[in-house]
Tab-separated table of N, CA, C and O and ligand atoms in Angstrom:
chain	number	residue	atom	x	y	z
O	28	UNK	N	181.220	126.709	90.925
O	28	UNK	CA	181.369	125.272	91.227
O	28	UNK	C	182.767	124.803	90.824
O	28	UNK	O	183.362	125.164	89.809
O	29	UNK	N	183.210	123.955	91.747
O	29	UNK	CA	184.935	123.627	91.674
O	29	UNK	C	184.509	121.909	91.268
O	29	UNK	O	183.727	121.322	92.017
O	30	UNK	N	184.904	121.420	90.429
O	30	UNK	CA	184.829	119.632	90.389
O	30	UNK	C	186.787	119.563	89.889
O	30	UNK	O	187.564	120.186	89.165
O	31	UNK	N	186.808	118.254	90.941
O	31	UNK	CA	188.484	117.852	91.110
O	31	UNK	C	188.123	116.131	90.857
O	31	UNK	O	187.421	115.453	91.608
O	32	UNK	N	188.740	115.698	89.715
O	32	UNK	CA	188.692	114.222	89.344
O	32	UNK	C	190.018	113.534	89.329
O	32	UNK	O	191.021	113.981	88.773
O	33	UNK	N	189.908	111.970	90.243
O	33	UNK	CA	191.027	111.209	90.677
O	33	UNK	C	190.509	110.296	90.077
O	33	UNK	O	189.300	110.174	89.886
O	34	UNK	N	191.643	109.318	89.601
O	34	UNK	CA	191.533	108.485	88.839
O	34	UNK	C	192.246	106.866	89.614
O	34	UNK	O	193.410	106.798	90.009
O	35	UNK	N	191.314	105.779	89.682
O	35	UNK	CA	192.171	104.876	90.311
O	35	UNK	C	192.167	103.721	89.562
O	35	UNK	O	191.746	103.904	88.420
O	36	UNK	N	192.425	102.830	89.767
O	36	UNK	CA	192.546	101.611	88.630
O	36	UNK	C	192.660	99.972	89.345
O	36	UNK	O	193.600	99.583	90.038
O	37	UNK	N	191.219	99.024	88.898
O	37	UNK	CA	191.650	97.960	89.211
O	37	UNK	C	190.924	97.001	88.717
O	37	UNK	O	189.913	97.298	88.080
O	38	UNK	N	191.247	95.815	88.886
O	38	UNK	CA	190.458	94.161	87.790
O	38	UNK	C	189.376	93.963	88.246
O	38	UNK	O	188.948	94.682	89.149
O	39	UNK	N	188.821	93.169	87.853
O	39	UNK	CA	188.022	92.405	88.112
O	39	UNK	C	187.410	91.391	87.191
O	39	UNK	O	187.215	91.852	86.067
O	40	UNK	N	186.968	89.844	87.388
O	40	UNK	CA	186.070	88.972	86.835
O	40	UNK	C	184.668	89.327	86.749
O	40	UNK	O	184.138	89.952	87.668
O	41	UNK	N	183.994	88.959	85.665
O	41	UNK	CA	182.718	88.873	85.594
O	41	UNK	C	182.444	88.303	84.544
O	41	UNK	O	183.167	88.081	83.573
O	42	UNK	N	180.325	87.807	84.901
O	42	UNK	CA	179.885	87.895	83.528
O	42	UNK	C	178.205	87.923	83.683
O	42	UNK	O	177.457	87.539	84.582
O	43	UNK	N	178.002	88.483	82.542
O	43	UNK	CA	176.302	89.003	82.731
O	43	UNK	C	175.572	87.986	82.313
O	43	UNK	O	175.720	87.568	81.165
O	44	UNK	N	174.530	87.340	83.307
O	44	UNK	CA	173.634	86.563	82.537
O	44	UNK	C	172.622	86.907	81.743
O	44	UNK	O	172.129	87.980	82.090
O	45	UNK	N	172.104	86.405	80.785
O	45	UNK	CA	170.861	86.521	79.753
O	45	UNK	C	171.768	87.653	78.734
O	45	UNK	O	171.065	88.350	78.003
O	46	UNK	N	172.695	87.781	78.686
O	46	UNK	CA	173.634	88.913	77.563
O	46	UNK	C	173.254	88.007	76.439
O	46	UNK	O	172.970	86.811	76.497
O	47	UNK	N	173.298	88.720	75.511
O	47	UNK	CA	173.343	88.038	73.781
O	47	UNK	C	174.233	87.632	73.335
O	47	UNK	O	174.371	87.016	72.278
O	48	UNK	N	174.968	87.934	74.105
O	48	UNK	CA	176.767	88.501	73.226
O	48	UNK	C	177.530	88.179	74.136
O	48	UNK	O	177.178	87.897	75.282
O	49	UNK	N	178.746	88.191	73.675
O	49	UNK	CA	180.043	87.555	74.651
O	49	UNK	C	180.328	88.053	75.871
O	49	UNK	O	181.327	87.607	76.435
O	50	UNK	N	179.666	88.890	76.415
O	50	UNK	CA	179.672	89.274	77.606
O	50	UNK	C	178.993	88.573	78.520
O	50	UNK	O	178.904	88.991	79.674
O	51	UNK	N	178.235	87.032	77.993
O	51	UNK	CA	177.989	86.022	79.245
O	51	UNK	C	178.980	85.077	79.247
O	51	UNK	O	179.002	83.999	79.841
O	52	UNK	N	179.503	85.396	78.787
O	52	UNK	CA	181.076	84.309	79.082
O	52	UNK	C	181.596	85.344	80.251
O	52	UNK	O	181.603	86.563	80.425
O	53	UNK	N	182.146	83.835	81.146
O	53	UNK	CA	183.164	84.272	82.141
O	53	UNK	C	184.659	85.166	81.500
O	53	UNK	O	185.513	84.640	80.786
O	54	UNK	N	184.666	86.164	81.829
O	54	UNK	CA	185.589	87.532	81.357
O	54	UNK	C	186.215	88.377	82.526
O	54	UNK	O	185.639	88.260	83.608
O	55	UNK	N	186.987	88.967	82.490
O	55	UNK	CA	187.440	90.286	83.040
O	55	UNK	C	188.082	91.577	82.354
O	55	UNK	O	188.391	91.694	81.168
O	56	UNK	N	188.203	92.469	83.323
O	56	UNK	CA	188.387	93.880	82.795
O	56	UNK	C	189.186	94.162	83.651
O	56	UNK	O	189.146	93.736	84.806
O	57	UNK	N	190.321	95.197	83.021
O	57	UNK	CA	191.382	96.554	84.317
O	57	UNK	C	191.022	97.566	83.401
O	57	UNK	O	191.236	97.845	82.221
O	58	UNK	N	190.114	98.221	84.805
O	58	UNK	CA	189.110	99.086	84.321
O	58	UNK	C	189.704	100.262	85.210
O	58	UNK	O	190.265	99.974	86.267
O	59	UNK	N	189.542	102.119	84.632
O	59	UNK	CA	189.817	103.140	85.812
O	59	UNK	C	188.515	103.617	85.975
O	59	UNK	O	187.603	103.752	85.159
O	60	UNK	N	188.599	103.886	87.367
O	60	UNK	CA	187.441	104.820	87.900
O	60	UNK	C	187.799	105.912	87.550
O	60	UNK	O	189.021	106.053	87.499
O	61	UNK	N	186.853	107.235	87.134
O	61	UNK	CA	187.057	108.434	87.423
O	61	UNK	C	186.157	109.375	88.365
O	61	UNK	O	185.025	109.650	87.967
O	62	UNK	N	186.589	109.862	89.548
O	62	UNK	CA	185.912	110.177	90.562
O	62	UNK	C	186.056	111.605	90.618
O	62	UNK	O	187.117	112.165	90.894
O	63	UNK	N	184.697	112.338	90.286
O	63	UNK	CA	184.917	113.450	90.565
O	63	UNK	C	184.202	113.915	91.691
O	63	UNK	O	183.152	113.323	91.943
O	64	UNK	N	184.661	115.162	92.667
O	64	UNK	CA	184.741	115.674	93.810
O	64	UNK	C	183.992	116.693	93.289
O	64	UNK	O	184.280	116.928	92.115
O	65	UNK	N	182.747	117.685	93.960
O	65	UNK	CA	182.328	119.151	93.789
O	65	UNK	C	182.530	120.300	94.984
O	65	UNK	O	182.481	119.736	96.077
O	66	UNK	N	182.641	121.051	95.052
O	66	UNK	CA	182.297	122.397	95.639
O	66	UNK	C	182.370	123.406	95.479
O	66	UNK	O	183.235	124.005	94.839
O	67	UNK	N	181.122	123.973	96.244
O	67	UNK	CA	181.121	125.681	95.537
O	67	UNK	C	181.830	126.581	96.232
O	67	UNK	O	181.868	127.805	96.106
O	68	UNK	N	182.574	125.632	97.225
O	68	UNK	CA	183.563	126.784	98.129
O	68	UNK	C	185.188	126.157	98.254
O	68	UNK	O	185.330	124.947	98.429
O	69	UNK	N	186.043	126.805	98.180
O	69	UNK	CA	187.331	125.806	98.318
O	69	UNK	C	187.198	125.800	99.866
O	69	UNK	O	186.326	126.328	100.555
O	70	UNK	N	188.315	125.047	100.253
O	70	UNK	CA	188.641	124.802	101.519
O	70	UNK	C	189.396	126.154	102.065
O	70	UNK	O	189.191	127.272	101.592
O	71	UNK	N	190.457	125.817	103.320
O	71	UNK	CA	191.549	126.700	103.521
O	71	UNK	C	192.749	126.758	102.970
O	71	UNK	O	193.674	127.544	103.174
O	72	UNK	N	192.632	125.647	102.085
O	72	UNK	CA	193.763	124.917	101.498
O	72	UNK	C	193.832	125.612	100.175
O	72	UNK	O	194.777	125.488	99.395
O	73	UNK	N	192.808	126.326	99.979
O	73	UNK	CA	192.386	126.188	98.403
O	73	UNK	C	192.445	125.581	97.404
O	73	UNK	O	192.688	125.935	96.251
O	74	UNK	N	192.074	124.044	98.117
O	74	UNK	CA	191.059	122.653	97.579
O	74	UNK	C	189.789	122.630	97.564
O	74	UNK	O	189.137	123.388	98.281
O	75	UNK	N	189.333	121.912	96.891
O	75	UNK	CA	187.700	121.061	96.800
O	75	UNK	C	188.032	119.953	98.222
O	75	UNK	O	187.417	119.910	99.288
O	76	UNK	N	189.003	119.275	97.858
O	76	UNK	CA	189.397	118.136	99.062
O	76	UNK	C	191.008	117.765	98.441
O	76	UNK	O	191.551	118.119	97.394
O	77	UNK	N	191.518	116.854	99.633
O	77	UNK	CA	192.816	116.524	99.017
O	77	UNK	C	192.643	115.498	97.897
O	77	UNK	O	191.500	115.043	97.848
O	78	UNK	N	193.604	114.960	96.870
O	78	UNK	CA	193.507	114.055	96.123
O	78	UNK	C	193.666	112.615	96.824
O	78	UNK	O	193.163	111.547	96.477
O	79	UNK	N	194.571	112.919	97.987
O	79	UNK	CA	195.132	111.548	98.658
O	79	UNK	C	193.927	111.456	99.472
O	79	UNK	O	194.136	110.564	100.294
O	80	UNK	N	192.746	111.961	99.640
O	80	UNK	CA	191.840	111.537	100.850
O	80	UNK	C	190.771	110.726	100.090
O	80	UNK	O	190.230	109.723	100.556
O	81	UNK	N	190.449	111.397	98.548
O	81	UNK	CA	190.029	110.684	97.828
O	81	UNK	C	190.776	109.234	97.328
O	81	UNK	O	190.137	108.298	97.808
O	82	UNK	N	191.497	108.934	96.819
O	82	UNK	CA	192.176	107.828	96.712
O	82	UNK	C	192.329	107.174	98.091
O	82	UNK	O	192.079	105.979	97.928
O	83	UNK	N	192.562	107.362	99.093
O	83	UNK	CA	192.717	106.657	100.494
O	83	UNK	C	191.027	105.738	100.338
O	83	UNK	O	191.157	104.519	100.449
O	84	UNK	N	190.049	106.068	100.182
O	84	UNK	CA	189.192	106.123	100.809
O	84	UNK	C	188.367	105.260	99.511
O	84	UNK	O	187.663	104.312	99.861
O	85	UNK	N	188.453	105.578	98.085
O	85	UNK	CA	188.137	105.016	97.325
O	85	UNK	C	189.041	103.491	97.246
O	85	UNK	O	188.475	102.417	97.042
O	86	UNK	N	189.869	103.567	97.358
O	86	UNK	CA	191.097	102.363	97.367
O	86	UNK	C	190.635	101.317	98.553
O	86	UNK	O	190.642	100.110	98.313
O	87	UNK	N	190.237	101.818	99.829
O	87	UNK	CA	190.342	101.045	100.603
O	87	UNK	C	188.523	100.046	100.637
O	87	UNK	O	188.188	99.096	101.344
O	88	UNK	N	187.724	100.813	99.549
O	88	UNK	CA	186.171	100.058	99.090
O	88	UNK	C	186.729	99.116	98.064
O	88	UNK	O	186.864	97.893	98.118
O	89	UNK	N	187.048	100.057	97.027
O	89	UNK	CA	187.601	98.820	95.764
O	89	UNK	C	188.501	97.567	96.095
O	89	UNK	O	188.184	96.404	95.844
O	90	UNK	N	189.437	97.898	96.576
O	90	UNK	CA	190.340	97.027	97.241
O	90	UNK	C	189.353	95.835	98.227
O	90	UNK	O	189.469	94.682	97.811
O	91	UNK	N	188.435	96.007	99.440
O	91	UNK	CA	187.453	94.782	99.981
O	91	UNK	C	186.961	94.507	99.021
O	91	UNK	O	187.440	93.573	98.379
O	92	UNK	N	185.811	95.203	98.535
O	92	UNK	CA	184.858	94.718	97.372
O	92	UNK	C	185.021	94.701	95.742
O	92	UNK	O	184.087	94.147	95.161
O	93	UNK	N	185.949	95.166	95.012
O	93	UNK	CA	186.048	94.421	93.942
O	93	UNK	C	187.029	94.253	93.441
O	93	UNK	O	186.996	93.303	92.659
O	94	UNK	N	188.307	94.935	93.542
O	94	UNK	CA	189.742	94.300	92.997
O	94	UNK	C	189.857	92.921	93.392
O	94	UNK	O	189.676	92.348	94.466
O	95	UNK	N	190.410	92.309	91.561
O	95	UNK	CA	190.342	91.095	91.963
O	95	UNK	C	189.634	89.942	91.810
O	95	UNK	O	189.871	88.788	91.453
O	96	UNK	N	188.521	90.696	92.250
O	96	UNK	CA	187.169	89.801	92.558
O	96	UNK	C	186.285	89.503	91.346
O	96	UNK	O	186.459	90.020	90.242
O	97	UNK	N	185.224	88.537	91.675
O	97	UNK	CA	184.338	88.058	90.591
O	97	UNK	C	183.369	88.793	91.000
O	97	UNK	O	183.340	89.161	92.174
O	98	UNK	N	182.452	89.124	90.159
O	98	UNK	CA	181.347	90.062	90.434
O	98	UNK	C	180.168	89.318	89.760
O	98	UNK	O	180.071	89.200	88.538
O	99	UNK	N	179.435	88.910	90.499
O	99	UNK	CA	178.244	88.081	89.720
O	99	UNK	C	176.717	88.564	90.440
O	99	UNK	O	176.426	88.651	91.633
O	100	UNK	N	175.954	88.812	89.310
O	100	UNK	CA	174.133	88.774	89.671
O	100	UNK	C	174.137	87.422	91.029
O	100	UNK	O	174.829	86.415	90.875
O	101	UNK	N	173.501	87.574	91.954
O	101	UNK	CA	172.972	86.833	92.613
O	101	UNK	C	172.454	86.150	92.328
O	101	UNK	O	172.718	85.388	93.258
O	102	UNK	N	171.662	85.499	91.614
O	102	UNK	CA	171.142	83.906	91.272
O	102	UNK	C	171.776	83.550	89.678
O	102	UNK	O	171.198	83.227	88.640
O	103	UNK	N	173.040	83.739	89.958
O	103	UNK	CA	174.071	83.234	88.554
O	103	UNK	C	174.106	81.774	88.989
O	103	UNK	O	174.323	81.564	90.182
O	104	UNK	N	173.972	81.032	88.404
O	104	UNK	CA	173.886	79.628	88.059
O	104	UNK	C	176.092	79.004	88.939
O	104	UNK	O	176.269	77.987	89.609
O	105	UNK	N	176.608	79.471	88.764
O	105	UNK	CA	177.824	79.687	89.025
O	105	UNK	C	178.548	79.545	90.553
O	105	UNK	O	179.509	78.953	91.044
O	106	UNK	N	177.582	80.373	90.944
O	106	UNK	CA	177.894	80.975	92.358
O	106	UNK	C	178.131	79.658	93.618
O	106	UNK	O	179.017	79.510	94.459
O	107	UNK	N	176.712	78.710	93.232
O	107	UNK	CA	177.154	77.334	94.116
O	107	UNK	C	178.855	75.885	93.641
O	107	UNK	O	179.180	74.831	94.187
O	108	UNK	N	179.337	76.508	92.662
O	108	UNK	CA	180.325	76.001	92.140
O	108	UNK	C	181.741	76.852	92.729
O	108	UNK	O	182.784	76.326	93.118
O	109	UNK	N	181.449	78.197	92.666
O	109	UNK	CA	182.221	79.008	93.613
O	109	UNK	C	182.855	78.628	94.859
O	109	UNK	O	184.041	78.594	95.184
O	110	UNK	N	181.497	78.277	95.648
O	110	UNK	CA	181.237	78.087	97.098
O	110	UNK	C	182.432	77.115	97.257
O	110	UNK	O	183.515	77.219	97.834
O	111	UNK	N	181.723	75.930	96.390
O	111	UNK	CA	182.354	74.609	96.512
O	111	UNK	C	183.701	74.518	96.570
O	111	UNK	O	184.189	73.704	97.353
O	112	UNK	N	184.421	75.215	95.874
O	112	UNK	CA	186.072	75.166	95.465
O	112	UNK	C	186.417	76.628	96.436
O	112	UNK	O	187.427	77.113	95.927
O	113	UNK	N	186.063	77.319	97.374
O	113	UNK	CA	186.391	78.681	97.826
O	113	UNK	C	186.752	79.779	97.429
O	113	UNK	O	187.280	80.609	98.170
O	114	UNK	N	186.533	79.948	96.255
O	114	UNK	CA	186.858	80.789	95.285
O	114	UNK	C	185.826	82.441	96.063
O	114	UNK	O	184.721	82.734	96.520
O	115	UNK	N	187.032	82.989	95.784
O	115	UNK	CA	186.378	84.482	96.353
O	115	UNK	C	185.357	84.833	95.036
O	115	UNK	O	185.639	84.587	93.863
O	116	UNK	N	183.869	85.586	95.607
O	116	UNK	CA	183.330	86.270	94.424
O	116	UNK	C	182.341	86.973	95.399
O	116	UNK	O	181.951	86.664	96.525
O	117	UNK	N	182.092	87.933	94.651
O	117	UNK	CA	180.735	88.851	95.009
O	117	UNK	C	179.589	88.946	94.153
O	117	UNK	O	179.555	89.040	92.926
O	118	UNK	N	178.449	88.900	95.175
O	118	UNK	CA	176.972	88.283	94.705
O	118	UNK	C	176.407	89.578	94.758
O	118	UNK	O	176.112	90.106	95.830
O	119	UNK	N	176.227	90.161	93.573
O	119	UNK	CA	175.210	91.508	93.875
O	119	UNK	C	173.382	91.483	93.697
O	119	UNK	O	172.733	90.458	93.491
O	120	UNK	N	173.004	92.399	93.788
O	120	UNK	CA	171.598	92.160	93.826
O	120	UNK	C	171.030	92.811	91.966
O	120	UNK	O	169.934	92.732	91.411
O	121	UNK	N	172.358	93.410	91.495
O	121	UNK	CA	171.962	94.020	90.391
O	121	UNK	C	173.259	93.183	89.328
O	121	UNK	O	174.383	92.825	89.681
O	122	UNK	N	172.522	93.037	87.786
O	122	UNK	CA	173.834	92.577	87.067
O	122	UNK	C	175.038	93.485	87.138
O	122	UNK	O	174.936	94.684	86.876
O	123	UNK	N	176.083	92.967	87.461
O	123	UNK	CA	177.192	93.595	87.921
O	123	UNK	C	177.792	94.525	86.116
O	123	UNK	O	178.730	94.097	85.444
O	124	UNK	N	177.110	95.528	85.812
O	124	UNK	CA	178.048	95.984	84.923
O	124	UNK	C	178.566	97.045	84.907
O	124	UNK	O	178.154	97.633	85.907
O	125	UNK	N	179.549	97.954	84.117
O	125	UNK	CA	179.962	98.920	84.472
O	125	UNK	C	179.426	100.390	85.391
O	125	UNK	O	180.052	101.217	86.053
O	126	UNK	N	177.723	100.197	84.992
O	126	UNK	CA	176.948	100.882	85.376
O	126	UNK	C	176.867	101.279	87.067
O	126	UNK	O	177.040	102.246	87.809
O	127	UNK	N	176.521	99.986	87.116
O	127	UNK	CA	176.358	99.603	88.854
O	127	UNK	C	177.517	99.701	89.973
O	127	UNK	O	177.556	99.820	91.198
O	128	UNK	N	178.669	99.560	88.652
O	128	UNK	CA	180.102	99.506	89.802
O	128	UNK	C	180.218	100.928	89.803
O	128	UNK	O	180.478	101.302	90.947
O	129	UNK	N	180.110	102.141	88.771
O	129	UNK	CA	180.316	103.555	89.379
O	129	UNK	C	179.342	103.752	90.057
O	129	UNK	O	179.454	104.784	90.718
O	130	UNK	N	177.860	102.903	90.282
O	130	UNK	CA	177.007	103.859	91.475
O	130	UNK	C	177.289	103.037	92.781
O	130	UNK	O	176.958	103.424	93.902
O	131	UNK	N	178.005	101.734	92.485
O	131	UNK	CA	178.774	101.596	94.133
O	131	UNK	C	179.928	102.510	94.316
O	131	UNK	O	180.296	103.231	95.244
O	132	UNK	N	180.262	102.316	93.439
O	132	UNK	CA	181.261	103.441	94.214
O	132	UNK	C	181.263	104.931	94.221
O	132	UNK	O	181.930	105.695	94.919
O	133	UNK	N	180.644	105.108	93.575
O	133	UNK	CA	179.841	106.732	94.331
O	133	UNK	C	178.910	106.570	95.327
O	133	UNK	O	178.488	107.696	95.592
O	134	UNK	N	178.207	105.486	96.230
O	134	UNK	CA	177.389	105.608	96.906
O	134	UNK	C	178.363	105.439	98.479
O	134	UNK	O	178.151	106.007	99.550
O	135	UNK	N	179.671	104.256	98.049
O	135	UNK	CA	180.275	104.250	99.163
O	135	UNK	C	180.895	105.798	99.559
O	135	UNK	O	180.553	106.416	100.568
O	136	UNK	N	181.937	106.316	98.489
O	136	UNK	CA	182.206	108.033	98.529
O	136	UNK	C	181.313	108.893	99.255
O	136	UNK	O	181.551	109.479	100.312
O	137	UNK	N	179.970	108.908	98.384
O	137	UNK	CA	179.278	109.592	99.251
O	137	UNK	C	178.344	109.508	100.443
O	137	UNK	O	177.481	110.303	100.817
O	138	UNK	N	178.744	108.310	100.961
O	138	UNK	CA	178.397	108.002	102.479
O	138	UNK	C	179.513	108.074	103.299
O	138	UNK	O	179.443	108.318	104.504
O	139	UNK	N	180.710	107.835	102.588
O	139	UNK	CA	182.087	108.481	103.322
O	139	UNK	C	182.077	110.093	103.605
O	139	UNK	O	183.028	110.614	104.188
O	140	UNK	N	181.231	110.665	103.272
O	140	UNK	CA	180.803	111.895	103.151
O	140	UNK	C	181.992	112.983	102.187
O	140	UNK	O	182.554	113.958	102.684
O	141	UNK	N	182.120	112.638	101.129
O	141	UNK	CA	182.338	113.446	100.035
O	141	UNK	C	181.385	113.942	99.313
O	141	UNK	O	180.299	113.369	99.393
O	142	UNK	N	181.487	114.965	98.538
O	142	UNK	CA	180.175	115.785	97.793
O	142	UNK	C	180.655	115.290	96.471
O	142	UNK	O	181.433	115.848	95.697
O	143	UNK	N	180.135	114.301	96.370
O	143	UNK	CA	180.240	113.431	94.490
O	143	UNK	C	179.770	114.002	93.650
O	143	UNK	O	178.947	114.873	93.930
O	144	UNK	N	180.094	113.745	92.363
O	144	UNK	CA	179.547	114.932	91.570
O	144	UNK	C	178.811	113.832	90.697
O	144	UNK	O	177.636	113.703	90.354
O	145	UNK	N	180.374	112.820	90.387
O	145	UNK	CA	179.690	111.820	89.255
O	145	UNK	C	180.839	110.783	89.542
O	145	UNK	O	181.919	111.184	89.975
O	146	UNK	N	180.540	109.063	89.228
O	146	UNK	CA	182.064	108.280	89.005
O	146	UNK	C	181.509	107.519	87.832
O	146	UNK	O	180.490	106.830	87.775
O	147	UNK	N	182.657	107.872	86.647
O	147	UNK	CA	182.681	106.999	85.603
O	147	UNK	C	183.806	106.123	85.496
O	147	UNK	O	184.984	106.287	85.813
O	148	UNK	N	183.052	104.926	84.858
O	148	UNK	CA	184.175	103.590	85.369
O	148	UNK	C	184.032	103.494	83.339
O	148	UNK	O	183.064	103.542	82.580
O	149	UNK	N	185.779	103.319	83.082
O	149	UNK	CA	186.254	102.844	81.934
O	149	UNK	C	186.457	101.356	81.745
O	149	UNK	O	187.475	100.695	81.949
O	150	UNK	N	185.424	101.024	81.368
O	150	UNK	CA	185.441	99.412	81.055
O	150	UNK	C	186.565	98.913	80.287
O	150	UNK	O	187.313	97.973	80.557
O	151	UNK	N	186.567	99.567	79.444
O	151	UNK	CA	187.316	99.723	78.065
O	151	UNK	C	188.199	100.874	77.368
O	151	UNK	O	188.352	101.697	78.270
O	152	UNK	N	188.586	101.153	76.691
O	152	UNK	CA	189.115	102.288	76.773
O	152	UNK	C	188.632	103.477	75.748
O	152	UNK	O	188.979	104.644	75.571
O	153	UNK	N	187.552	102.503	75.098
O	153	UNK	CA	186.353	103.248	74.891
O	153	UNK	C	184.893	103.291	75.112
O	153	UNK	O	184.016	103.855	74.457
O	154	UNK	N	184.823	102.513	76.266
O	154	UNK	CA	183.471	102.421	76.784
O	154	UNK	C	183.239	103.022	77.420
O	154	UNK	O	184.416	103.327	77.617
O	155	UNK	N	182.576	103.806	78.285
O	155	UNK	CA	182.658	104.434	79.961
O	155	UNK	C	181.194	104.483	80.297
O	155	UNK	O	180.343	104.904	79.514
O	156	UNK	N	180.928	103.991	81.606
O	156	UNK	CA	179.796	104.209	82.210
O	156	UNK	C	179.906	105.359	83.521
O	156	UNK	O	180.775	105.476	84.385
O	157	UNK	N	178.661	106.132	83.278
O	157	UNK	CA	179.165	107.049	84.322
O	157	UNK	C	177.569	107.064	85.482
O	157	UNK	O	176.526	106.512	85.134
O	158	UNK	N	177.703	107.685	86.606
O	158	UNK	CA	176.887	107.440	87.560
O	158	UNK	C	176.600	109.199	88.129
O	158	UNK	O	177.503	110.015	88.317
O	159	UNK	N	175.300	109.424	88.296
O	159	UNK	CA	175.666	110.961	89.082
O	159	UNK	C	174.266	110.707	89.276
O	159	UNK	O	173.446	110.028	88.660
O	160	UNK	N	174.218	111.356	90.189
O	160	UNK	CA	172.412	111.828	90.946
O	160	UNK	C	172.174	113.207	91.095
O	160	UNK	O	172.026	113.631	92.241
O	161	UNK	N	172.099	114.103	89.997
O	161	UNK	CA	171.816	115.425	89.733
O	161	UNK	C	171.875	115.654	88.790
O	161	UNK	O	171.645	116.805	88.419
H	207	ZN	ZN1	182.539	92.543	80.893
């Protein structure tokens, strides 16, 4: 088994409702993804995949959906105050925390059809949440 990990990096607003702790205050993070790639065969290249196809492709999800952006639970109290002033944000169906943003973005990857292995997102620079389905 070959695993090849790219690393990309970008902001975002948020905040979790019903948290205990200061993490329901309106906050943000510049957080890196780490995306790792698997296979049990190289290419012709003698790659797993290129690095730039991964970054092309991860960049161009993060970049619509969350660089930048506010990331809020769907019935955040917030969201109709948003509306009002046009403020860009995204309404998810799950509390938006580190968790959920590496299994979006391993779910977009691997419907782009890459063989994902795992994506851990660095909240912090000692936090990391990681995502894998195996
Ligand atoms: Zn946070």
């Amino acid at each position: 088994m070959y695993l090849i990990t790219k690393e990309v990096y970008f902001c975002y607003g948020h905040r979790l409702m019903n948290h205990k702790g200061k993490c329901r205050n309106l906050h943000g993070h510049s957080v890196k993804a780490c995306i790792t790639i698997k296979a049990d065969q190289l290419n012709e290249q003698g790659m797993v995949c290129d690095f730039s196809d991964i970054k092309e492709s991860a960049e161009k999800y993060i970049n619509e959906q969350l660089d930048h952006n506010f990331l809020l639970h769907k019935e955040d109290a917030i969201i109709p105050f948003l509306e009002q002033q046009q403020e860009r944000f995204l309404a998810l169906d799950d509390h938006p925390t580190a968790e959920i943003l590496a299994k979006m973005i391993f779910q977009h990857l691997k419907t782009a059809g890459f063989q994902v292995d795992q994506v851990s997102l660095w909240e912090t620079a000692s936090a990391n949440a990681c995502y894998r389905e195996n």
